[in-house]
Coordinates of C-alpha atoms in Angstrom, one line a residue:
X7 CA -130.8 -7.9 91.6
X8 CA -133.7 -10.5 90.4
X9 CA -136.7 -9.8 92.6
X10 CA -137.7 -12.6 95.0
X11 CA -140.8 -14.8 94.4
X12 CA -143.0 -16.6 96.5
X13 CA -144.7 -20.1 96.3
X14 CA -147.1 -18.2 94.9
X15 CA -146.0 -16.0 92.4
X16 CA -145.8 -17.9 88.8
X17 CA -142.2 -18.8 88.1
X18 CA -139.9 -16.8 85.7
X19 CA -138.9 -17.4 82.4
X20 CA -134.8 -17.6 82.5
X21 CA -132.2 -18.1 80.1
X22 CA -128.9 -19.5 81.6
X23 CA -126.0 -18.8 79.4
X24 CA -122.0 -18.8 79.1
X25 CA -121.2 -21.3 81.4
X26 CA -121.3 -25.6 81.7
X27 CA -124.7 -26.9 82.3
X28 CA -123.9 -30.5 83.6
X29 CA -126.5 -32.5 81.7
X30 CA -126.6 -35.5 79.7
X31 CA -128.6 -34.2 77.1
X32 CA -125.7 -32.1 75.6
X33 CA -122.5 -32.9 77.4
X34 CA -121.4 -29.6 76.2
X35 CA -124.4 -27.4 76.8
X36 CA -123.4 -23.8 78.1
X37 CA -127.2 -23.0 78.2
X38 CA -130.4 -23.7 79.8
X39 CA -133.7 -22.0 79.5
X40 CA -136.6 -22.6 82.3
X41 CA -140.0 -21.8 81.6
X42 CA -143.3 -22.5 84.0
X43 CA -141.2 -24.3 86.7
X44 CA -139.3 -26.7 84.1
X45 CA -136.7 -27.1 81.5
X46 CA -137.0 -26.2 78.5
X47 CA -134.2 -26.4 76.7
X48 CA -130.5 -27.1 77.0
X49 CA -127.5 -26.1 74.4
X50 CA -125.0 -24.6 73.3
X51 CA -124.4 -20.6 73.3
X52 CA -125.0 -19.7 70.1
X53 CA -128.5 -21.4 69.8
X54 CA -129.1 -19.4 73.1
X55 CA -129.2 -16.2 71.0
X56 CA -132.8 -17.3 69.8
X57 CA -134.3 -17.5 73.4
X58 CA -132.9 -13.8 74.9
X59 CA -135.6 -11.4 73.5
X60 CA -138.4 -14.2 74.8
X61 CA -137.4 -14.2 78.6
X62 CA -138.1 -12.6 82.0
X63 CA -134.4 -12.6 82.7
X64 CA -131.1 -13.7 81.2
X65 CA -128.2 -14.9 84.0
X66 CA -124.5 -14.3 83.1
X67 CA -123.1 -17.2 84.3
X68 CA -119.6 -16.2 84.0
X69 CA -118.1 -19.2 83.3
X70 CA -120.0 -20.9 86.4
X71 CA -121.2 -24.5 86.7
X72 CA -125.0 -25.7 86.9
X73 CA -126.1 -28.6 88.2
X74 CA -129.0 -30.3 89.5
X75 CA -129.5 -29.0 93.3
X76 CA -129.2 -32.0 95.5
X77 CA -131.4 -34.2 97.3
X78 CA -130.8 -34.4 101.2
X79 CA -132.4 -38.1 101.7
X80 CA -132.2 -38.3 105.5
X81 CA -132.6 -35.2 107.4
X82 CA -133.8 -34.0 110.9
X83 CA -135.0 -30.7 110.2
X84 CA -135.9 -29.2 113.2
X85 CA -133.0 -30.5 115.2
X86 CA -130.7 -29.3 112.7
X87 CA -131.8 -25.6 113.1
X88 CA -131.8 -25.8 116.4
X89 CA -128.2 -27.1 116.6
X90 CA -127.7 -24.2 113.9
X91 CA -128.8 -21.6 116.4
X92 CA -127.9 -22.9 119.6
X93 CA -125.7 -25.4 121.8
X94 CA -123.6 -27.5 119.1
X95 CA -120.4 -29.2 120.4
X96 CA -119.6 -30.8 117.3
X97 CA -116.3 -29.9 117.0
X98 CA -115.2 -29.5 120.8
X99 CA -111.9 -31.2 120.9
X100 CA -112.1 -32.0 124.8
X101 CA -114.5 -33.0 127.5
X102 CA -113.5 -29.4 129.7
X103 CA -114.1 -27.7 125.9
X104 CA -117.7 -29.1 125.7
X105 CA -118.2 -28.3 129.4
X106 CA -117.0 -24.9 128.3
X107 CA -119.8 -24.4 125.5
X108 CA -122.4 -25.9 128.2
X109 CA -121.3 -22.8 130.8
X110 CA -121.7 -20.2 127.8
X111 CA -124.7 -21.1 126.4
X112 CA -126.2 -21.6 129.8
X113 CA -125.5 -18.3 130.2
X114 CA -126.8 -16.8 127.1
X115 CA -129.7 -18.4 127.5
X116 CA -131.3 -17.7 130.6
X117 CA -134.6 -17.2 129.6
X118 CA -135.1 -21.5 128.4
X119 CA -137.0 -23.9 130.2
X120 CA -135.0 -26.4 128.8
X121 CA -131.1 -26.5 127.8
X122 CA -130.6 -27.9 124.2
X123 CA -127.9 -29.2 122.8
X124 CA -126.1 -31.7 120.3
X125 CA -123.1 -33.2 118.9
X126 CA -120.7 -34.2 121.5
X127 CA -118.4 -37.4 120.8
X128 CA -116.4 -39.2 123.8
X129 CA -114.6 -41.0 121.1
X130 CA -112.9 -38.1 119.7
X131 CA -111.6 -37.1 123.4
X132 CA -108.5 -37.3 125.3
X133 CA -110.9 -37.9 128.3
X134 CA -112.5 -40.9 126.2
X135 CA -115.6 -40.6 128.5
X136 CA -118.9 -38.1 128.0
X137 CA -119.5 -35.7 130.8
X138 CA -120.7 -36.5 133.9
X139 CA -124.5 -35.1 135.3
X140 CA -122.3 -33.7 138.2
X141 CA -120.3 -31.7 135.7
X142 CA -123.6 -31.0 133.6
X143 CA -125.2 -29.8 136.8
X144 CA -122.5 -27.8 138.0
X145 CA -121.9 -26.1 133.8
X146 CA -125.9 -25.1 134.0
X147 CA -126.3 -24.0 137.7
X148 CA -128.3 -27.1 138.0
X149 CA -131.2 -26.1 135.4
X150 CA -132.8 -28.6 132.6
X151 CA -130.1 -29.7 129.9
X152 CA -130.7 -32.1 127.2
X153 CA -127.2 -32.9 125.0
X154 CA -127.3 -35.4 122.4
X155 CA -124.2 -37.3 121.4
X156 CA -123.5 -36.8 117.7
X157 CA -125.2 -40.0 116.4
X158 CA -128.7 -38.6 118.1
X159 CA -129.3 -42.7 120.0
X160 CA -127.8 -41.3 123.5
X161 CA -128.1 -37.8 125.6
X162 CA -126.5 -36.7 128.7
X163 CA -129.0 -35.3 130.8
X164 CA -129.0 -32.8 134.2
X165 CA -130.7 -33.7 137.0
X166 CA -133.3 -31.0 136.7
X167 CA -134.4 -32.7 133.3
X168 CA -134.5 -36.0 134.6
X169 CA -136.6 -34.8 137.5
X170 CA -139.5 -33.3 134.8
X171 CA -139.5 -37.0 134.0
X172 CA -141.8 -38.9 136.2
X173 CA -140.7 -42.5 136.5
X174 CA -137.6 -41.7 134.1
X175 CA -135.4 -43.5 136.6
X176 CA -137.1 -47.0 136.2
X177 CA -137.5 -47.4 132.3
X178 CA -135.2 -48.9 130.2
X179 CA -131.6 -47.8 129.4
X180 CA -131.8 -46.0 132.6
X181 CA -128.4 -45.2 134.2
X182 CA -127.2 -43.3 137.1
X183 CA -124.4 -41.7 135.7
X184 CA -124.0 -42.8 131.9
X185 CA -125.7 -41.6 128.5
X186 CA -129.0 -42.7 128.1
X187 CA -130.6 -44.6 125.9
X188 CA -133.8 -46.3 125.0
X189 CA -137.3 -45.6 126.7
X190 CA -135.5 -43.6 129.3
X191 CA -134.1 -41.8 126.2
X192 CA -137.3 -41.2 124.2
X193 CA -139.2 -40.0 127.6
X194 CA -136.5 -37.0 128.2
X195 CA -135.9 -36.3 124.7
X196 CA -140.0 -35.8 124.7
X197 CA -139.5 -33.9 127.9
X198 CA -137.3 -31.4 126.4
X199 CA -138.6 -30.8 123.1
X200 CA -142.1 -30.0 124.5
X201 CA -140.4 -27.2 126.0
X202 CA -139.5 -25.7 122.3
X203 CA -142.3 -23.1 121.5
X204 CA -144.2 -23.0 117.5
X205 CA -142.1 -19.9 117.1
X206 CA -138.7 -21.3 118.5
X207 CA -139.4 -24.4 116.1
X208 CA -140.3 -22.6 113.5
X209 CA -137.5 -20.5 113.6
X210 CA -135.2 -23.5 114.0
X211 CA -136.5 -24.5 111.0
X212 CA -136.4 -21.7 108.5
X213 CA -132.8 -21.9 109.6
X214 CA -132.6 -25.6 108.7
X215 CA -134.0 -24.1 105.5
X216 CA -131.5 -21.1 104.6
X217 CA -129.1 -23.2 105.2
X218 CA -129.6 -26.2 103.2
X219 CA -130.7 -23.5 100.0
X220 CA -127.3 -21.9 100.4
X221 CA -125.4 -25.2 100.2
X222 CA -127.4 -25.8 97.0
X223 CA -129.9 -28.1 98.1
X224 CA -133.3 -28.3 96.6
X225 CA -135.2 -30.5 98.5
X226 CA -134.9 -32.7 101.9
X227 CA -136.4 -35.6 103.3
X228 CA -138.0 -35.1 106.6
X229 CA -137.6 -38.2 108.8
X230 CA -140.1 -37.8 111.6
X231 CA -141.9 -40.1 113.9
X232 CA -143.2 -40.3 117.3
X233 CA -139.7 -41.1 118.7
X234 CA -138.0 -38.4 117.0
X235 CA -139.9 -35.5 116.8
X236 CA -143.8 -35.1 117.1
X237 CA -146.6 -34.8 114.8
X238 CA -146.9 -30.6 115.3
X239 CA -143.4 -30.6 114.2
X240 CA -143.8 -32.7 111.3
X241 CA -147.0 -30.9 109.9
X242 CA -145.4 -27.4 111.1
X243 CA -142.5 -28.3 108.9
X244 CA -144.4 -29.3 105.8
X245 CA -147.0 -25.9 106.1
X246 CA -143.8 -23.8 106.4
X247 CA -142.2 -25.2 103.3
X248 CA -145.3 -25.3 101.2
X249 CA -146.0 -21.3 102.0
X250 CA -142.6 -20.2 101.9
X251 CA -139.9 -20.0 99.6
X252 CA -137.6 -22.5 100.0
X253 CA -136.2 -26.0 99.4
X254 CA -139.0 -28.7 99.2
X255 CA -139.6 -31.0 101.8
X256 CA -140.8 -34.8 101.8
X257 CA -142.1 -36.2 104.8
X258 CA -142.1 -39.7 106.3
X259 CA -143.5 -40.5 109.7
X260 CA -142.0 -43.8 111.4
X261 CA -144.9 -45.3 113.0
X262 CA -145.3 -48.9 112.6
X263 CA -148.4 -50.5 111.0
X264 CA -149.9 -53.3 111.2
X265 CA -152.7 -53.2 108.7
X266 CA -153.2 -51.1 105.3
X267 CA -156.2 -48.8 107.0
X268 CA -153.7 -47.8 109.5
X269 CA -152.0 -45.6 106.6
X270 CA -154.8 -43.0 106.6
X271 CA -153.3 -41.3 109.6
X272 CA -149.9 -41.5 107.7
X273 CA -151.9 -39.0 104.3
X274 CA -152.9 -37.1 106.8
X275 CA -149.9 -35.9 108.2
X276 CA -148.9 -35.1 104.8
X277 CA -146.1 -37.9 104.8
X278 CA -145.7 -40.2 101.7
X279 CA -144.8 -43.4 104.1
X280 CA -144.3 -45.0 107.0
X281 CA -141.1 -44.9 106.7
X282 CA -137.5 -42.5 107.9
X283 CA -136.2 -44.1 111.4
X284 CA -138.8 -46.5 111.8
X285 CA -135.8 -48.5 114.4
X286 CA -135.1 -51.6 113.7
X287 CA -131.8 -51.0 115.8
X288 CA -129.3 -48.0 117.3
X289 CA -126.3 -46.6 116.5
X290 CA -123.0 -48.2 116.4
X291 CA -121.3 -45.3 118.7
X292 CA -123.9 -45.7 121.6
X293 CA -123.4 -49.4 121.3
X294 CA -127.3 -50.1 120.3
X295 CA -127.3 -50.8 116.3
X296 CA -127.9 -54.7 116.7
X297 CA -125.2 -57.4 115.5
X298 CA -124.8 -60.3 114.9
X299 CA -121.2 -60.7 117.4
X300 CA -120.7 -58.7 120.2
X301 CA -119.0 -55.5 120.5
X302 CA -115.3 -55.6 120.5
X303 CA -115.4 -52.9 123.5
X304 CA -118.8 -53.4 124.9
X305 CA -118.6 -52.7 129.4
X306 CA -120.6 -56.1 129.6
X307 CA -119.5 -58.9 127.3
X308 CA -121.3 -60.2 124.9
X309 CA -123.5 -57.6 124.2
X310 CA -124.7 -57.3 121.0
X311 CA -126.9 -53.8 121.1
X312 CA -130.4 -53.8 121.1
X313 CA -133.5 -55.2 118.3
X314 CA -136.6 -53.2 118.3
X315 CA -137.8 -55.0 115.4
X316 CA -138.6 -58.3 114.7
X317 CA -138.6 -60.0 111.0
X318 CA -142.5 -60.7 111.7
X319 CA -142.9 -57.1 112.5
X320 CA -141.4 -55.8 109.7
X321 CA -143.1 -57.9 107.9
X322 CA -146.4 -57.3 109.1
X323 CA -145.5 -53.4 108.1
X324 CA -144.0 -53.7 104.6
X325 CA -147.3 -55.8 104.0
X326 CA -149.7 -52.8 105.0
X327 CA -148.1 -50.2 103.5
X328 CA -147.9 -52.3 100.2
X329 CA -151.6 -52.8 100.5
X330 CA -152.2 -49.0 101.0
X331 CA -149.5 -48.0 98.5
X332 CA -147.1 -46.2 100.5
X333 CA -143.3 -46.9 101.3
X334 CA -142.6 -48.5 104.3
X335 CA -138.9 -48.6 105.2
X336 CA -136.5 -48.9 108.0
X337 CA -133.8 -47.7 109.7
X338 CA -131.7 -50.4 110.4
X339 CA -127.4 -50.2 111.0
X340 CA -126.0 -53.4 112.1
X341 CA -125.9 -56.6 110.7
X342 CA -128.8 -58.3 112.9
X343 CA -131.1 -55.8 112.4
X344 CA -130.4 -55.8 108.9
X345 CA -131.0 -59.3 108.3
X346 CA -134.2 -58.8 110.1
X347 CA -134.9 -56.2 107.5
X348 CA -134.6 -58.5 104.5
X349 CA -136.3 -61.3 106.2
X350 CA -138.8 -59.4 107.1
X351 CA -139.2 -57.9 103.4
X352 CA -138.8 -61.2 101.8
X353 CA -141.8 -62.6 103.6
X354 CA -143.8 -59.6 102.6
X355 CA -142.7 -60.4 99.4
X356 CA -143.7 -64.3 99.4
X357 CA -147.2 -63.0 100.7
X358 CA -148.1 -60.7 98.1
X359 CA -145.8 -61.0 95.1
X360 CA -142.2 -60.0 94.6
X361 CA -143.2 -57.8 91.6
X362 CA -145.6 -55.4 94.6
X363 CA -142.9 -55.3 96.7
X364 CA -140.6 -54.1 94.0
X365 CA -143.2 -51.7 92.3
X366 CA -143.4 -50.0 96.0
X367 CA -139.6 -48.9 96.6
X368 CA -139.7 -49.1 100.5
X369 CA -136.2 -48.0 102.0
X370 CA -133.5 -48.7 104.6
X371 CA -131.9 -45.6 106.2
X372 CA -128.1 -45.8 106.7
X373 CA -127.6 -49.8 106.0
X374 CA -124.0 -50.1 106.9
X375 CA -122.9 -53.5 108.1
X376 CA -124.4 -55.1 105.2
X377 CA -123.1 -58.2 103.8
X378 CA -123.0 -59.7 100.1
X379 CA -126.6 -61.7 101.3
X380 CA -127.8 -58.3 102.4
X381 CA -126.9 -56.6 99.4
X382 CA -128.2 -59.7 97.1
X383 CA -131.4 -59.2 98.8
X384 CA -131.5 -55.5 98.4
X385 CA -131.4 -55.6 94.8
X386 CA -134.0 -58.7 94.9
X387 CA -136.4 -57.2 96.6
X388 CA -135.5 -53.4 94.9
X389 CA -135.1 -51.8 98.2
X390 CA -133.4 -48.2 98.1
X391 CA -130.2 -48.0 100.6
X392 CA -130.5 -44.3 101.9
X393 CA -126.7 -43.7 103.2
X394 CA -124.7 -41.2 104.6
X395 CA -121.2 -41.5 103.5
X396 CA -119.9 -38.8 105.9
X397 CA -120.6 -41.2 108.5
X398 CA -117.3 -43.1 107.2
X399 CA -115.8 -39.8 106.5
X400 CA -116.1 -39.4 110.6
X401 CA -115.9 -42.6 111.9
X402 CA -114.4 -44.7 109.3
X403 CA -110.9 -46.3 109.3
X404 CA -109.0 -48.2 111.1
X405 CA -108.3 -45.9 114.5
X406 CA -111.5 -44.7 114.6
X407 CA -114.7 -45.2 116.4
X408 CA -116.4 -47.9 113.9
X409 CA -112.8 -49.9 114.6
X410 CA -112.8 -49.4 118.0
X411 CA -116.9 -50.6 118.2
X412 CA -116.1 -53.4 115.9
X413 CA -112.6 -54.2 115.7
X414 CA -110.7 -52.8 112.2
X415 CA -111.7 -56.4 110.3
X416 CA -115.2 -55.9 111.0
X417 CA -115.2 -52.0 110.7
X418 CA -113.9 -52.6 106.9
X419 CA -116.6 -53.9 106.3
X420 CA -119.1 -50.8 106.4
X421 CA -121.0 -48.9 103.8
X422 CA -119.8 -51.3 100.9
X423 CA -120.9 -48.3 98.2
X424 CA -119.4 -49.7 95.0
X425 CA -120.8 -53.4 95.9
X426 CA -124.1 -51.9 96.1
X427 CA -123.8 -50.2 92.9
X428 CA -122.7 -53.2 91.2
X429 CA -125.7 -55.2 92.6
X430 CA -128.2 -52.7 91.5
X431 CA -129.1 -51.5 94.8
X432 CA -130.7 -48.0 93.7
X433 CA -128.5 -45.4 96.4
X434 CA -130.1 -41.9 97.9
X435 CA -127.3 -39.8 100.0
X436 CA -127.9 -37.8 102.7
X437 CA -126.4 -36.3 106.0
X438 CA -128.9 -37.4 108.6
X439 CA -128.4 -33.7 109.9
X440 CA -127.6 -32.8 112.8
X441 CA -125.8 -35.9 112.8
X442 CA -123.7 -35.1 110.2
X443 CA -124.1 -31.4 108.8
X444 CA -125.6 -30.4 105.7
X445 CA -122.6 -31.1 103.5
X446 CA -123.7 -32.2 99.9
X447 CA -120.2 -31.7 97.8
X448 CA -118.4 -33.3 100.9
X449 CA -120.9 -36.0 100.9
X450 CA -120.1 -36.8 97.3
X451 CA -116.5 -36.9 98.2
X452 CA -116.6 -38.9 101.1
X453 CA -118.4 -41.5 99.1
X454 CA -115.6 -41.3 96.2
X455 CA -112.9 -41.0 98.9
X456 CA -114.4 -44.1 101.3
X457 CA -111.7 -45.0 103.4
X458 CA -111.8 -48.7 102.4
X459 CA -110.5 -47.6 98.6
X460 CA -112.4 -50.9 97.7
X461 CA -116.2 -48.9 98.5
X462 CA -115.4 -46.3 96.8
X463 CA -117.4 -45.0 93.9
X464 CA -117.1 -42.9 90.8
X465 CA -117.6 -38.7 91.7
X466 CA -120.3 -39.3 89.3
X467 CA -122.4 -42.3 90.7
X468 CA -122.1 -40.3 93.9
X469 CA -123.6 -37.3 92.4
X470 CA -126.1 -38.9 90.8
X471 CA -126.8 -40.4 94.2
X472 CA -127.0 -37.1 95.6
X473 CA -129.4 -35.6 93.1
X474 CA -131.3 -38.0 90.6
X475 CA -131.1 -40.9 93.7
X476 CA -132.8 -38.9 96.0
X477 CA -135.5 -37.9 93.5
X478 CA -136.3 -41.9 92.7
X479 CA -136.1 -43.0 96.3
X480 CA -139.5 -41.6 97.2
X481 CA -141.1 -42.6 93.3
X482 CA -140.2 -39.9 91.3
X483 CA -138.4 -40.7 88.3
X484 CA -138.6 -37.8 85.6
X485 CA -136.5 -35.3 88.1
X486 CA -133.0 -34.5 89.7
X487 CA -131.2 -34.0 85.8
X488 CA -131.5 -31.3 83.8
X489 CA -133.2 -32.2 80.8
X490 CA -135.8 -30.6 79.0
X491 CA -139.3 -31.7 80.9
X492 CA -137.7 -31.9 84.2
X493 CA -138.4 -29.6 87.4
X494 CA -136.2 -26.5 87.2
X495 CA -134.7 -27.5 90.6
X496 CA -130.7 -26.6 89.6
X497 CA -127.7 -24.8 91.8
X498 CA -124.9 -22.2 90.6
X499 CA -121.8 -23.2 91.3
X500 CA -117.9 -21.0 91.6
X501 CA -115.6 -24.2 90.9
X502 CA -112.4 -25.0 89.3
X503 CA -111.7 -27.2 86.8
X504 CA -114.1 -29.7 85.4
X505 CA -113.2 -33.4 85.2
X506 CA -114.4 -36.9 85.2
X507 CA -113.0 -38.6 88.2
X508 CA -113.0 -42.5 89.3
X509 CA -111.6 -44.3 92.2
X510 CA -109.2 -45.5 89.8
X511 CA -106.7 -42.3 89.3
X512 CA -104.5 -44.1 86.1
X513 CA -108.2 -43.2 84.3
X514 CA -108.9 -39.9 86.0
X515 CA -105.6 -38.9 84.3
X516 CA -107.2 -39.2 81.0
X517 CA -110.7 -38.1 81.7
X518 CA -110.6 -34.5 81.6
X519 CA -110.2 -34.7 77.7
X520 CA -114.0 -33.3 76.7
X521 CA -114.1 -36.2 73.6
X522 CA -115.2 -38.5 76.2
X523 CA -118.6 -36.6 76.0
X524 CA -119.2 -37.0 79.7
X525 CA -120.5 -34.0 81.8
X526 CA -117.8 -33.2 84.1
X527 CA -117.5 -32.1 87.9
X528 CA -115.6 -30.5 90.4
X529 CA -112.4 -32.1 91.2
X530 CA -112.9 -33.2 94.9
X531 CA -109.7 -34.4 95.3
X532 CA -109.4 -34.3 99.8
X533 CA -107.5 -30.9 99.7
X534 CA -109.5 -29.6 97.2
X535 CA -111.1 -26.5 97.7
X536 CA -115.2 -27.3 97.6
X537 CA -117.5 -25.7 94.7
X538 CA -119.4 -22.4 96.5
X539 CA -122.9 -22.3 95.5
X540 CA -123.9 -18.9 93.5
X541 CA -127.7 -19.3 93.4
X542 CA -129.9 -22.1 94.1
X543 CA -133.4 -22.3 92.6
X544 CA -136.3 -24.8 93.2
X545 CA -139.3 -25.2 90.3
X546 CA -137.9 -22.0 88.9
X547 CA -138.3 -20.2 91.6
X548 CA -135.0 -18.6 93.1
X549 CA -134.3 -19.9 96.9
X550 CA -130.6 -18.4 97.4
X551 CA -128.5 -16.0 96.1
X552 CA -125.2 -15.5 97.2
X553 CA -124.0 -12.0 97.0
X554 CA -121.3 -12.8 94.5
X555 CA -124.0 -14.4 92.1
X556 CA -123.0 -14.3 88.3
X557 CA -125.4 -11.7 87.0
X558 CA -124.8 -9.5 89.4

């Protein structure tokens, strides 16, 4: 057993040999060596003889496959280990099954002021409705519950929460028995999370930690702001993850600004922009993300969701945080509020020169109803599209929820992956956890395997987005591929066969022939059994190990 380090500790010296290092430096490397936090060197086996009697530890890999360890470019982190640890309905296949897993937690829990909870999805029910306060009330013994439908823009409430609410009744997306959304959303949501401890979030998110490490990623991007989470949160989370061994964490803080000194309290916080879910819009599943046309199965007609944003806003912020030099960026789903976003950045960019705008790599989080003028002005104006493609994986098709929203034409439409590719809109994946879990091999997949074949993407631009795209979207540009100079951020994988795999299958068939002198990866094939990460280490520093790792 390898002895753990900490931050502190100076990294090892390791030589990684006898298995497939997936780098382009040597397409058929089978060794790595990492020295002070970096790599050193990649190669073949035989050249690996010369670097055993100079290390701190030599790995076995057993035939194993390393990689660089991904990038999770949209993440909630304390939500997620809370959802981890406590009341998570994703899953529940019925409205009397969620109501179920309300009643049990309630009573395991008896000691919180405040019920939490996440993930249900009316969509997905037989019932097709959420559950009723009544029911809520009646599945908690009328005490405080706050449940969050899976896309995190709506939460069913009890009573007893909505009565720690003063006023809650007359703000904004306010109903008396529906979801709620808006102001009257933020105000409980702040109601309830005030009632999480330091130590409850802090163990929420050392969870949200673990697990992302044992799924092989090596850093996250913190999306916070002051309609998410709070600023204790967001600083708790970045102190955590600089003293403790773990993945890294990048944080962004989604306040609006309207002048360049106004990004001082951004540094502060220790984020690197103003930028995450900075709203522009909703969600499509709570009927908010902002369109263009009304919703095919909107209760009112005509409604088109709701705009939080303006293009004068959004310009107004891109142009500060230009002038201060930090990314500003957006979160911004439907089709309005999208083009919102690149009118907004366009006049930005008329005001102080395309070239600054460029140079500052501001971002859009999830970008789905894009069209080809969207995309166009994505790669004119260099902005990174940070996606989640398991949103398509759950929601996707033509008898699911984005169909029903939208109607199937319009639902076709979303997360157009291989358009923005060929554009050169530069992608970073992510999960948006708890939206979506922490999922990086399925995320690759669901990107390769979009269900409109005509989005879908090479296995290999998907990975890169996964790992290199995720490095570049907040500036960095010398990480997330194993080459010698880059951070020693790499995974350990147990996989089958290596291969090259397209959306085309006539030239996957060929592919697997090792003259192409392409790195291969894992066949995820939908069936396909998933790579298991081994070991996961970040600047050399070991952050997992599972208990089947290859030196063992």
């Amino acid at each position: 057993m390898t002895e753990r380090t900490t931050p502190q500790d100076p990294p090892r010296t390791t030589l990684l040999r006898g298995g497939t290092v997936h780098s382009p430096a040597d397409p058929f490397a089978t060794a790595m060596v990492v020295e002070h936090g970096h790599v050193a060197w990649v190669g073949s086996e035989g050249a690996a003889d010369s670097f055993a009697d100079g290390v701190d530890e030599v790995v076995d890999l057993r035939g194993a496959l390393v990689t660089p360890a991904f990038v999770d470019a949209h993440v909630h982190t304390t939500a997620t280990g809370l959802a981890l640890t406590g009341l998570d309905l994703t899953g529940a296949a019925t409205l009397a099954e969620a109501l179920d897993r309300v009643r049990a937690h309630a009573a395991a829990r008896p000691a919180d002021r405040v019920l939490l909870g996440h993930g249900w999805d009316a969509s997905a029910w037989p019932e097709r409705r959420p559950p009723s306060r009544r029911e809520l009330d009646e599945a908690t013994g009328g005490r405080p519950l706050y449940l969050t439908r899976a896309d995190v823009h709506s939460a069913v409430v009890t009573t007893a929460l909505l009565d720690l609410v003063p006023h809650v009744r007359e703000r904004s997306g306010y109903a008396a028995d529906a979801p709620l959304t808006g102001d009257a959303h933020h105000a409980v949501r702040a109601a309830a999370y005030d009632s999480v401890t330091p130590t409850q979030r802090a163990e929420a998110q050392r969870a949200a930690l673990a697990r992302a490490a044992s799924l092989g990623i090596g850093s996250l991007h913190e999306c916070a702001g002051p309609q998410i989470s709070s600023v204790d949160d967001l600083t708790g989370l970045l102190r955590l993850a600089a003293r403790e061994t773990g993945p890294r964490v990048t944080g962004y803080w989604a306040k609006a600004l309207t002048r360049a000194e106004d990004a001082a309290h951004i540094r502060e916080l220790g984020a690197i922009g103003a930028a995450g879910d900075l709203f522009v819009d909703g969600s499509l599943g709570s009927h908010t993300a902002c369109l263009h046309e009304p919703y095919a199965d909107a209760p009112e007609a005509g409604h088109t969701g709701t705009a939080h944003l303006d293009a004068t806003a959004i310009a107004a912020h891109v142009t500060a945080c230009t002038e201060a030099g930090i990314q500003a960026g957006f979160h911004a789903i439907g089709d309005a509020a999208l083009t919102a976003v690149v009118e907004g950045v366009r006049a930005a960019a008329d005001k102080l020169g395309t070239a600054r705008v460029r140079a500052a790599r501001h971002r859009v989080e999830h970008a789905e109803m894009l069209t080809p003028e969207h995309i166009a002005g994505f790669a004119e104006l260099a902005l990174t599209a940070s996606v989640q493609p398991a949103f398509d994986a759950a929601w996707g098709g033509d008898d699911a929820m984005y169909a029903e929203r939208l109607g199937a034409e319009r639902a076709r439409t979303l997360n157009p992956y291989a358009a923005l590719l060929r554009a050169g809109v530069p992608l970073a994946l992510g999960s948006d956890s708890p939206v979506t879990p922490l999922d990086p091999w399925g995320t690759v997949r669901a990107a390769a395997f979009h269900r409109t074949p005509e989005h879908r993407v090479s296995v290999r631009a998907a990975f890169t987005a996964h790992t290199r795209g995720g490095w570049r979207a907040i500036g960095r540009d010398d990480a997330g591929v194993l080459v010698p100079g880059a951070p020693a951020d790499y995974a350990v994988w147990e996989t089958g066969d290596l291969v090259v795999q397209v959306p085309d299958h006539r030239v996957a068939d060929w592919s697997t022939d090792p003259r192409s002198g392409t790195p291969g990866l894992p066949d995820l094939t939908p069936g396909a059994l998933l790579p298991v990460c081994l070991r996961t280490v970040v600047g050399g520093r070991e952050v997992y190990a599972s208990p089947a790792r290859p030196n063992e």
